[in-house]
Tab-separated table of C-alpha atoms in Angstrom:
chain	number	residue	atom	x	y	z
A	1	MET	CA	-0.090	13.878	20.862
A	2	SER	CA	2.277	12.165	18.510
A	3	ALA	CA	5.509	10.457	17.648
A	4	THR	CA	7.985	12.342	15.526
A	5	LEU	CA	9.996	11.649	12.393
A	6	THR	CA	12.359	14.362	11.672
A	7	GLU	CA	16.431	14.643	9.196
A	8	ALA	CA	20.025	13.480	9.499
A	9	PRO	CA	21.888	12.543	11.564
A	10	VAL	CA	19.294	9.900	12.321
A	11	THR	CA	19.431	9.126	16.031
A	12	PRO	CA	16.851	8.140	18.621
A	13	ASP	CA	15.211	11.181	20.174
A	14	VAL	CA	12.552	11.818	22.785
A	15	THR	CA	9.847	14.216	21.616
A	16	ARG	CA	7.843	16.574	23.821
A	17	SER	CA	5.181	13.893	24.236
A	18	GLY	CA	7.747	11.395	25.526
A	19	GLN	CA	7.630	9.223	22.412
A	20	HIS	CA	10.756	8.088	20.614
A	21	GLY	CA	11.215	9.222	17.038
A	22	VAL	CA	13.741	10.247	14.421
A	23	ARG	CA	14.994	13.799	14.245
A	24	VAL	CA	15.052	15.647	10.936
A	25	PRO	CA	16.221	19.268	11.269
A	26	ASP	CA	13.513	21.871	10.607
A	27	ARG	CA	10.897	19.365	9.474
A	28	GLU	CA	8.973	16.646	11.215
A	29	LEU	CA	6.246	14.177	10.539
A	30	ARG	CA	3.935	13.110	13.337
A	31	VAL	CA	1.141	10.585	13.423
A	32	VAL	CA	-2.086	11.094	15.309
A	33	GLY	CA	-2.504	8.823	18.307
A	34	ALA	CA	1.119	7.746	18.705
A	35	ASP	CA	0.874	7.999	22.485
A	36	VAL	CA	-2.524	6.332	22.881
A	37	THR	CA	-2.745	3.741	25.636
A	38	VAL	CA	-4.652	0.444	25.440
A	39	PRO	CA	-6.002	-1.915	28.106
A	40	LEU	CA	-4.411	-5.281	28.892
A	41	ASN	CA	-6.151	-8.392	30.131
A	42	ASP	CA	-5.075	-7.644	33.706
A	43	GLY	CA	-6.628	-4.156	33.648
A	44	ARG	CA	-3.417	-2.173	33.235
A	45	ARG	CA	-2.997	0.291	30.372
A	46	VAL	CA	0.173	0.562	28.291
A	47	PRO	CA	1.271	2.644	25.283
A	48	TYR	CA	0.086	0.987	22.096
A	49	ALA	CA	2.710	-0.552	19.799
A	50	ASN	CA	1.127	-0.467	16.341
A	51	PHE	CA	2.517	-3.106	13.965
A	52	ASP	CA	-0.435	-3.085	11.561
A	53	TYR	CA	0.545	-0.253	9.223
A	54	ALA	CA	0.265	-2.460	6.126
A	55	ALA	CA	-3.478	-2.790	6.731
A	56	SER	CA	-4.158	0.854	7.570
A	57	ALA	CA	-1.517	3.375	8.565
A	58	PRO	CA	-2.285	5.986	11.229
A	59	CYS	CA	-3.189	9.496	10.161
A	60	LEU	CA	-0.434	12.074	9.744
A	61	GLU	CA	-0.965	15.209	11.802
A	62	ALA	CA	-0.353	17.153	8.579
A	63	VAL	CA	-3.289	15.305	7.025
A	64	HIS	CA	-5.498	15.980	10.018
A	65	GLU	CA	-4.607	19.670	9.838
A	66	ALA	CA	-5.361	19.805	6.108
A	67	ILE	CA	-8.813	18.316	6.695
A	68	THR	CA	-9.463	20.785	9.514
A	69	ARG	CA	-8.575	23.696	7.207
A	70	ALA	CA	-10.768	22.341	4.400
A	71	LEU	CA	-13.884	21.558	6.431
A	72	PRO	CA	-15.211	25.129	6.778
A	73	TYR	CA	-15.255	25.418	2.975
A	74	TYR	CA	-16.500	21.892	2.282
A	75	SER	CA	-18.973	22.026	-0.589
A	76	SER	CA	-19.839	20.512	-3.962
A	77	VAL	CA	-17.259	20.381	-6.714
A	78	HIS	CA	-17.115	21.317	-10.414
A	79	ARG	CA	-20.502	22.940	-10.944
A	80	GLY	CA	-21.149	25.142	-7.934
A	81	ALA	CA	-20.998	28.922	-8.376
A	82	GLY	CA	-20.674	29.737	-4.686
A	83	TYR	CA	-17.370	30.698	-3.114
A	84	ALA	CA	-17.136	27.546	-0.960
A	85	SER	CA	-17.741	25.387	-4.015
A	86	GLN	CA	-15.023	27.218	-5.919
A	87	VAL	CA	-12.566	26.738	-3.063
A	88	THR	CA	-13.398	23.037	-2.748
A	89	THR	CA	-13.192	22.480	-6.502
A	90	ALA	CA	-9.792	24.173	-6.642
A	91	ALA	CA	-8.483	21.997	-3.786
A	92	TYR	CA	-9.854	18.838	-5.390
A	93	GLU	CA	-8.289	19.542	-8.783
A	94	LYS	CA	-5.011	20.696	-7.252
A	95	ALA	CA	-4.836	17.298	-5.582
A	96	ARG	CA	-4.496	15.673	-9.024
A	97	GLU	CA	-1.379	17.737	-9.707
A	98	THR	CA	0.001	16.873	-6.278
A	99	VAL	CA	-0.490	13.148	-6.900
A	100	ARG	CA	0.916	13.418	-10.416
A	101	ALA	CA	4.083	15.046	-9.050
A	102	PHE	CA	4.299	12.572	-6.148
A	103	LEU	CA	4.271	9.653	-8.612
A	104	GLY	CA	6.587	11.269	-11.137
A	105	ALA	CA	3.878	10.763	-13.746
A	106	TRP	CA	4.158	12.355	-17.159
A	107	ARG	CA	2.249	15.575	-17.651
A	108	ARG	CA	-0.632	14.113	-19.660
A	109	ALA	CA	-1.166	11.068	-17.443
A	110	SER	CA	-4.664	10.633	-16.095
A	111	VAL	CA	-5.204	10.718	-12.336
A	112	VAL	CA	-8.563	9.162	-11.465
A	113	PHE	CA	-9.618	9.186	-7.833
A	114	THR	CA	-11.117	5.936	-6.555
A	115	ARG	CA	-11.987	4.436	-3.167
A	116	ASN	CA	-8.778	2.413	-2.785
A	117	THR	CA	-6.333	0.185	-4.677
A	118	THR	CA	-8.928	-2.563	-5.146
A	119	ASP	CA	-11.344	-0.076	-6.692
A	120	ALA	CA	-8.582	1.311	-8.912
A	121	MET	CA	-7.600	-2.118	-10.229
A	122	ASN	CA	-11.226	-3.007	-10.881
A	123	LEU	CA	-11.598	0.255	-12.810
A	124	LEU	CA	-8.575	-0.670	-14.907
A	125	ALA	CA	-9.989	-4.161	-15.494
A	126	HIS	CA	-13.257	-2.548	-16.621
A	127	ALA	CA	-11.360	-0.307	-19.052
A	128	LEU	CA	-9.248	-2.988	-20.763
A	129	PRO	CA	-9.866	-3.352	-24.497
A	130	ALA	CA	-11.757	-6.480	-25.502
A	131	GLY	CA	-9.514	-9.534	-25.668
A	132	THR	CA	-6.735	-8.131	-23.472
A	133	THR	CA	-4.539	-10.859	-21.988
A	134	VAL	CA	-3.455	-10.150	-18.421
A	135	VAL	CA	-0.352	-11.774	-16.931
A	136	VAL	CA	-0.178	-11.838	-13.136
A	137	PHE	CA	1.820	-13.762	-10.516
A	138	GLU	CA	0.136	-15.815	-7.781
A	139	THR	CA	2.084	-13.704	-5.291
A	140	GLU	CA	-0.291	-10.774	-5.734
A	141	HIS	CA	-2.774	-9.272	-3.307
A	142	HIS	CA	-6.312	-10.237	-4.263
A	143	ALA	CA	-6.874	-6.680	-5.522
A	144	THR	CA	-4.517	-7.392	-8.417
A	145	LEU	CA	-5.050	-11.144	-8.638
A	146	LEU	CA	-8.815	-11.356	-9.094
A	147	PRO	CA	-10.357	-8.587	-11.302
A	148	TRP	CA	-9.207	-9.846	-14.704
A	149	LYS	CA	-11.090	-11.873	-17.353
A	150	ASN	CA	-8.496	-13.317	-19.748
A	151	VAL	CA	-5.722	-14.029	-17.269
A	152	VAL	CA	-2.500	-16.034	-17.231
A	153	ARG	CA	-1.479	-16.717	-13.621
A	154	LEU	CA	2.183	-17.449	-13.051
A	155	PRO	CA	3.581	-19.390	-10.071
A	156	ALA	CA	5.703	-17.685	-7.444
A	157	PRO	CA	9.114	-16.985	-9.014
A	158	ALA	CA	12.233	-18.325	-7.293
A	159	SER	CA	14.126	-15.049	-7.775
A	160	PRO	CA	13.720	-11.571	-9.247
A	161	LEU	CA	15.494	-12.780	-12.383
A	162	GLU	CA	13.038	-15.652	-12.688
A	163	ALA	CA	10.155	-13.183	-12.283
A	164	VAL	CA	11.393	-11.195	-15.259
A	165	ALA	CA	12.043	-14.342	-17.320
A	166	ALA	CA	8.623	-15.824	-16.512
A	167	ALA	CA	6.857	-12.586	-17.431
A	168	ASP	CA	8.836	-12.453	-20.675
A	169	ARG	CA	7.805	-15.996	-21.635
A	170	ALA	CA	4.155	-15.483	-20.755
A	171	LEU	CA	3.857	-12.215	-22.660
A	172	ALA	CA	5.663	-13.615	-25.702
A	173	GLN	CA	3.320	-16.620	-25.781
A	174	ALA	CA	0.124	-14.617	-25.202
A	175	PRO	CA	-2.404	-14.385	-28.055
A	176	THR	CA	-2.127	-11.478	-30.440
A	177	GLY	CA	-3.819	-8.392	-29.102
A	178	PRO	CA	-3.535	-6.087	-26.098
A	179	ARG	CA	-1.514	-7.448	-23.190
A	180	LEU	CA	-1.051	-6.231	-19.649
A	181	LEU	CA	1.470	-7.303	-17.018
A	182	VAL	CA	0.200	-6.707	-13.466
A	183	VAL	CA	2.706	-6.752	-10.594
A	184	THR	CA	3.155	-5.492	-7.073
A	185	ALA	CA	5.816	-2.934	-6.235
A	186	ALA	CA	6.287	-4.241	-2.684
A	187	SER	CA	4.725	-7.404	-1.326
A	188	ASN	CA	2.085	-6.918	1.345
A	189	VAL	CA	3.167	-10.272	2.847
A	190	THR	CA	6.975	-10.181	2.845
A	191	GLY	CA	7.712	-6.527	2.090
A	192	GLU	CA	10.048	-7.579	-0.725
A	193	LEU	CA	10.542	-5.040	-3.519
A	194	TRP	CA	9.907	-6.268	-7.042
A	195	PRO	CA	12.157	-5.370	-10.032
A	196	LEU	CA	9.826	-2.814	-11.578
A	197	ARG	CA	12.225	-1.304	-14.103
A	198	GLU	CA	13.166	-4.697	-15.540
A	199	LEU	CA	9.561	-5.881	-15.605
A	200	ALA	CA	8.457	-2.689	-17.344
A	201	GLU	CA	11.182	-3.090	-19.965
A	202	THR	CA	10.109	-6.694	-20.492
A	203	ALA	CA	6.473	-5.719	-20.916
A	204	HIS	CA	7.257	-3.003	-23.428
A	205	ARG	CA	9.645	-5.230	-25.358
A	206	ASN	CA	6.714	-7.597	-25.860
A	207	GLY	CA	4.345	-4.818	-26.884
A	208	ALA	CA	2.518	-4.978	-23.550
A	209	ARG	CA	1.750	-2.497	-20.806
A	210	ILE	CA	2.457	-2.775	-17.093
A	211	ALA	CA	0.183	-1.928	-14.164
A	212	VAL	CA	1.647	-1.686	-10.677
A	213	ASP	CA	0.031	-2.123	-7.281
A	214	ALA	CA	1.980	0.469	-5.285
A	215	ALA	CA	-0.161	0.357	-2.136
A	216	GLN	CA	2.683	-0.968	0.032
A	217	HIS	CA	5.440	0.888	-1.812
A	218	VAL	CA	4.479	4.553	-1.730
A	219	PRO	CA	4.244	4.836	2.082
A	220	HIS	CA	7.865	3.650	2.323
A	221	ARG	CA	9.781	4.612	-0.830
A	222	PRO	CA	9.588	7.184	-3.639
A	223	LEU	CA	8.130	5.967	-6.933
A	224	ASP	CA	8.858	7.611	-10.288
A	225	MET	CA	6.490	6.340	-12.987
A	226	THR	CA	8.321	8.090	-15.796
A	227	ALA	CA	11.799	6.925	-14.807
A	228	LEU	CA	10.615	3.338	-14.310
A	229	GLY	CA	8.466	3.279	-17.445
A	230	LEU	CA	5.216	2.336	-15.676
A	231	ASP	CA	1.961	2.609	-17.592
A	232	TYR	CA	-0.427	2.463	-14.626
A	233	VAL	CA	-0.036	2.816	-10.860
A	234	ALA	CA	-2.666	2.289	-8.171
A	235	PHE	CA	-2.479	3.012	-4.453
A	236	SER	CA	-4.653	3.720	-1.403
A	237	GLY	CA	-4.765	6.726	0.872
A	238	HIS	CA	-5.434	4.660	3.979
A	239	LYS	CA	-2.017	3.024	3.666
A	240	LEU	CA	-0.385	6.403	3.004
A	241	TYR	CA	-1.303	7.992	6.368
A	242	ALA	CA	-4.531	9.464	4.913
A	243	PRO	CA	-7.320	7.282	6.338
A	244	PHE	CA	-10.308	8.955	4.690
A	245	GLY	CA	-11.287	6.491	1.979
A	246	ALA	CA	-9.613	7.658	-1.237
A	247	GLY	CA	-7.373	5.912	-3.758
A	248	VAL	CA	-5.759	6.575	-7.117
A	249	LEU	CA	-5.417	5.063	-10.554
A	250	ALA	CA	-2.817	7.023	-12.519
A	251	GLY	CA	-1.542	6.326	-16.007
A	252	ARG	CA	-2.122	6.324	-19.715
A	253	SER	CA	-5.384	7.874	-20.843
A	254	ASP	CA	-6.330	6.065	-24.033
A	255	TRP	CA	-7.863	2.885	-22.586
A	256	LEU	CA	-9.636	4.880	-19.884
A	257	ARG	CA	-10.950	7.403	-22.390
A	258	ALA	CA	-12.300	4.683	-24.693
A	259	ALA	CA	-14.028	2.645	-21.964
A	260	ALA	CA	-17.628	3.100	-20.914
A	261	PRO	CA	-17.959	4.961	-17.611
A	262	TYR	CA	-17.052	2.844	-14.597
A	263	LEU	CA	-20.184	4.212	-12.919
A	264	LYS	CA	-23.034	5.831	-14.811
A	265	GLY	CA	-24.417	8.975	-13.251
A	266	GLY	CA	-23.921	12.653	-12.591
A	267	GLY	CA	-20.553	14.038	-13.570
A	268	ALA	CA	-19.804	11.204	-16.000
A	269	SER	CA	-22.497	12.440	-18.378
A	270	ALA	CA	-21.873	15.425	-20.627
A	271	SER	CA	-25.489	15.551	-21.776
A	272	VAL	CA	-28.632	13.420	-21.474
A	273	GLU	CA	-31.427	13.679	-24.054
A	274	ASP	CA	-34.826	12.096	-24.705
A	275	ARG	CA	-35.610	11.336	-21.068
A	276	GLY	CA	-32.342	9.444	-20.646
A	277	ASP	CA	-32.461	7.390	-23.830
A	278	THR	CA	-29.505	9.242	-25.360
A	279	THR	CA	-26.429	10.016	-23.307
A	280	ARG	CA	-23.141	11.593	-24.287
A	281	TRP	CA	-20.374	10.791	-21.818
A	282	GLN	CA	-17.511	12.985	-20.711
A	283	ALA	CA	-14.418	12.521	-22.866
A	284	GLU	CA	-11.643	12.884	-20.277
A	285	PRO	CA	-10.972	9.877	-18.018
A	286	GLU	CA	-11.165	11.811	-14.754
A	287	ALA	CA	-14.709	13.077	-15.326
A	288	ARG	CA	-15.759	9.953	-17.206
A	289	HIS	CA	-14.918	7.587	-14.335
A	290	GLU	CA	-15.711	9.728	-11.279
A	291	ALA	CA	-19.498	9.760	-11.411
A	292	GLY	CA	-21.402	11.127	-8.432
A	293	THR	CA	-20.206	13.437	-5.685
A	294	PRO	CA	-16.580	12.450	-5.069
A	295	ASN	CA	-14.861	11.879	-1.744
A	296	VAL	CA	-13.520	15.423	-1.613
A	297	LEU	CA	-12.091	15.245	1.902
A	298	GLY	CA	-10.490	11.873	1.205
A	299	VAL	CA	-8.765	13.308	-1.853
A	300	ILE	CA	-7.581	16.402	0.044
A	301	ALA	CA	-6.234	14.115	2.775
A	302	LEU	CA	-4.412	11.927	0.264
A	303	ALA	CA	-2.818	14.928	-1.414
A	304	ALA	CA	-1.769	16.333	1.968
A	305	ALA	CA	0.006	13.068	2.769
A	306	CYS	CA	1.802	13.160	-0.585
A	307	GLU	CA	2.897	16.748	0.060
A	308	ALA	CA	4.093	16.015	3.591
A	309	LEU	CA	6.166	12.981	2.575
A	310	ALA	CA	7.680	14.740	-0.433
A	311	ALA	CA	8.526	17.853	1.598
A	312	THR	CA	10.215	15.885	4.370
A	313	GLY	CA	12.403	13.942	1.954
A	314	TRP	CA	12.832	10.189	1.746
A	315	ASP	CA	16.414	9.618	2.904
A	316	SER	CA	15.739	9.944	6.614
A	317	LEU	CA	12.444	8.100	6.435
A	318	VAL	CA	14.067	5.164	4.650
A	319	GLU	CA	17.040	5.135	7.014
A	320	HIS	CA	14.735	5.132	10.041
A	321	GLU	CA	12.684	2.272	8.623
A	322	GLU	CA	15.666	0.187	7.553
A	323	ARG	CA	17.214	0.492	10.997
A	324	LEU	CA	13.996	-0.745	12.616
A	325	LEU	CA	13.612	-3.461	9.999
A	326	ALA	CA	17.139	-4.786	10.597
A	327	ARG	CA	16.533	-4.724	14.360
A	328	LEU	CA	13.267	-6.633	14.009
A	329	ARG	CA	14.496	-9.245	11.533
A	330	SER	CA	17.723	-9.981	13.388
A	331	GLY	CA	15.772	-10.226	16.634
A	332	LEU	CA	13.185	-12.600	15.161
A	333	ALA	CA	15.983	-14.830	13.905
A	334	ARG	CA	17.093	-15.296	17.520
A	335	VAL	CA	13.659	-16.198	18.910
A	336	PRO	CA	13.298	-20.004	19.137
A	337	GLY	CA	10.539	-21.364	16.917
A	338	VAL	CA	9.957	-18.164	14.959
A	339	ARG	CA	10.426	-18.392	11.197
A	340	GLU	CA	10.230	-15.415	8.855
A	341	LEU	CA	8.416	-15.955	5.569
A	342	THR	CA	10.363	-14.764	2.567
A	343	LEU	CA	10.131	-15.469	-1.145
A	344	TRP	CA	13.631	-14.529	-2.207
A	345	ASP	CA	17.075	-14.179	-0.677
A	346	GLU	CA	16.873	-12.840	2.870
A	347	ARG	CA	19.146	-9.954	1.836
A	348	HIS	CA	16.762	-8.779	-0.891
A	349	PRO	CA	15.573	-5.180	-0.315
A	350	ARG	CA	12.203	-4.791	1.364
A	351	VAL	CA	9.964	-2.292	3.134
A	352	GLY	CA	8.823	-2.415	6.749
A	353	ILE	CA	6.722	-5.572	6.532
A	354	VAL	CA	7.678	-8.925	8.092
A	355	SER	CA	5.498	-12.048	8.225
A	356	PHE	CA	6.365	-15.049	10.346
A	357	THR	CA	5.120	-18.208	12.016
A	358	VAL	CA	5.608	-19.354	15.597
A	359	GLU	CA	6.143	-23.073	16.050
A	360	GLY	CA	3.400	-24.671	18.109
A	361	TRP	CA	1.210	-21.567	18.019
A	362	ASN	CA	-1.807	-20.683	15.911
A	363	ALA	CA	-1.286	-17.243	14.360
A	364	ARG	CA	-4.580	-15.967	15.764
A	365	ASP	CA	-3.555	-16.974	19.274
A	366	VAL	CA	-0.229	-15.183	18.832
A	367	ALA	CA	-1.990	-11.990	17.737
A	368	LEU	CA	-4.517	-12.119	20.576
A	369	THR	CA	-1.819	-12.787	23.157
A	370	LEU	CA	0.352	-9.921	21.909
A	371	SER	CA	-2.631	-7.600	22.090
A	372	GLY	CA	-4.113	-8.699	25.394
A	373	GLU	CA	-0.909	-9.173	27.357
A	374	TYR	CA	1.500	-6.676	25.794
A	375	GLY	CA	-0.483	-3.942	24.021
A	376	ILE	CA	0.974	-4.882	20.632
A	377	GLY	CA	-1.157	-4.829	17.481
A	378	VAL	CA	-0.196	-7.210	14.646
A	379	ARG	CA	-2.150	-8.771	11.805
A	380	ASP	CA	-2.823	-12.513	11.474
A	381	GLY	CA	-4.258	-14.467	8.571
A	382	LYS	CA	-3.447	-14.759	4.876
A	383	PHE	CA	-3.454	-10.981	4.295
A	384	CYS	CA	-5.754	-11.046	1.228
A	385	ALA	CA	-3.006	-12.955	-0.584
A	386	HIS	CA	-4.163	-16.533	0.022
A	387	PRO	CA	-2.284	-18.352	-2.776
A	388	PHE	CA	0.957	-16.590	-1.891
A	389	VAL	CA	0.721	-17.253	1.836
A	390	ARG	CA	-0.096	-20.915	1.194
A	391	HIS	CA	2.979	-21.112	-1.027
A	392	LEU	CA	5.196	-19.570	1.641
A	393	LEU	CA	3.808	-21.764	4.403
A	394	ALA	CA	4.208	-24.900	2.308
A	395	SER	CA	7.834	-23.906	1.675
A	396	ALA	CA	8.548	-23.303	5.352
A	397	GLU	CA	10.189	-25.966	7.463
A	398	ASN	CA	7.119	-26.057	9.697
A	399	GLY	CA	4.666	-25.699	6.853
A	400	GLU	CA	3.191	-29.196	6.632
A	401	GLY	CA	0.089	-27.894	8.392
A	402	CYS	CA	-0.844	-25.857	5.329
A	403	GLN	CA	-2.091	-28.961	3.548
A	404	ASP	CA	-5.624	-28.228	4.766
A	405	GLY	CA	-5.383	-24.641	3.581
A	406	GLN	CA	-6.199	-23.324	7.037
A	407	SER	CA	-2.749	-22.353	8.332
A	408	THR	CA	-2.007	-18.666	8.676
A	409	ALA	CA	0.834	-16.327	9.619
A	410	VAL	CA	1.529	-13.257	11.739
A	411	ARG	CA	2.461	-9.953	10.084
A	412	ALA	CA	4.268	-7.052	11.730
A	413	SER	CA	4.373	-3.828	9.707
A	414	PHE	CA	5.481	-0.357	10.702
A	415	GLY	CA	6.407	3.135	9.523
A	416	ILE	CA	6.329	6.725	10.745
A	417	GLY	CA	5.685	6.738	14.477
A	418	SER	CA	7.262	3.312	15.027
A	419	THR	CA	10.147	3.173	17.495
A	420	GLU	CA	12.942	0.936	18.699
A	421	GLU	CA	11.006	0.441	21.936
A	422	HIS	CA	8.101	-0.981	19.925
A	423	VAL	CA	10.418	-3.429	18.167
A	424	ASP	CA	12.115	-4.470	21.408
A	425	ARG	CA	8.750	-4.961	23.120
A	426	LEU	CA	7.536	-7.201	20.298
A	427	LEU	CA	10.722	-9.277	20.409
A	428	ALA	CA	10.586	-9.609	24.186
A	429	ALA	CA	6.929	-10.655	24.015
A	430	LEU	CA	7.629	-13.306	21.372
A	431	THR	CA	10.601	-14.606	23.338
A	432	ARG	CA	8.439	-14.994	26.435
A	433	LEU	CA	5.577	-16.467	24.426
A	434	THR	CA	7.768	-19.153	22.829
A	435	SER	CA	9.212	-20.131	26.189
A	436	GLU	CA	5.775	-20.867	27.638
A	437	PRO	CA	4.517	-24.474	27.517
A	438	ARG	CA	1.476	-24.965	25.272
A	439	GLY	CA	-1.640	-26.899	26.229
């Protein structure tokens, strides 16, 4: 049973399963498990309010159905002569075209399937030409902060304009040779959208390329690589309502084609002679960097999610999310002791991710209390973005406690299947929590 997202006019609606959703005429998106109940500390069970989409989003019913259809024909890919193998190979390769269209990538862009965004960024780091200088902000997720060798790390910019200016300076001052600017599309901590078009123009003006972590962007907004001028994009299926362990690195082929295989093994090799002493590797990036039996079902799931989101259309999905986001942020601002973490102006566009602190409360205790007493799932910690979270906590009015590096925050993230009732329950729980004496 599931919650529903469906098209304009966007108004609260009760689906057949009793869950609130958003109505979209003739089309609907549902997530598996939207009406699941969870136990509380007192033994009661309540409907689960999932605010941990930024870690792993629930599975779309359309994705579940695609996997169910594919399973009877599940087989090896690329070299099998049997009918099931041919069907599976066709589905696997069609998925590349689906992803390419979903990203608005140019026709000759490579689409390499990986395990997730972290794997994709490490593949790109492996493929960089020798001596490449990488420019990255400290605001990045560890997946895009850590894989690089020759790296220039920039401090958190005070504004989008400062981000562009800082990238411009760093790229202009970088040593002669290949250069790569690595940025997030949407922060996994604050949800804030980064100025991709301007950053891409800046990179290209300096003779550099740009790689974008789109893991938190593509579940919430459309992304057009060609229109924005992006050289590389990485994202994960498990954040895109396809929780079956697949990811993507899409972009220019030349560096990927020239690099040694990311993994050496079957599929990556075109021929092996002299008992393995002489190996000729596949020329095209997809075969070259996808050694071994691939995650066929994960790729089919990811493509099904891309198809479902594209077919539904983004306007209603964005409107639904922005309404919930405004409700949550305005409500948090009224809860005593709660402070939202934000890098830029509070009016800056963002996706459905909000991180905050609660005065007098450890973030872990907040998360455990919300779960055990209210059936609400949030994330606590530094969200695999430790330098950024430390920066935000140190900037907060109640951030002195970050001096020991141990302070953390609470993150609420949402998407398809989230409802106004979920938001109101979270706000009511926080209001009650902050009114309780501590210790």
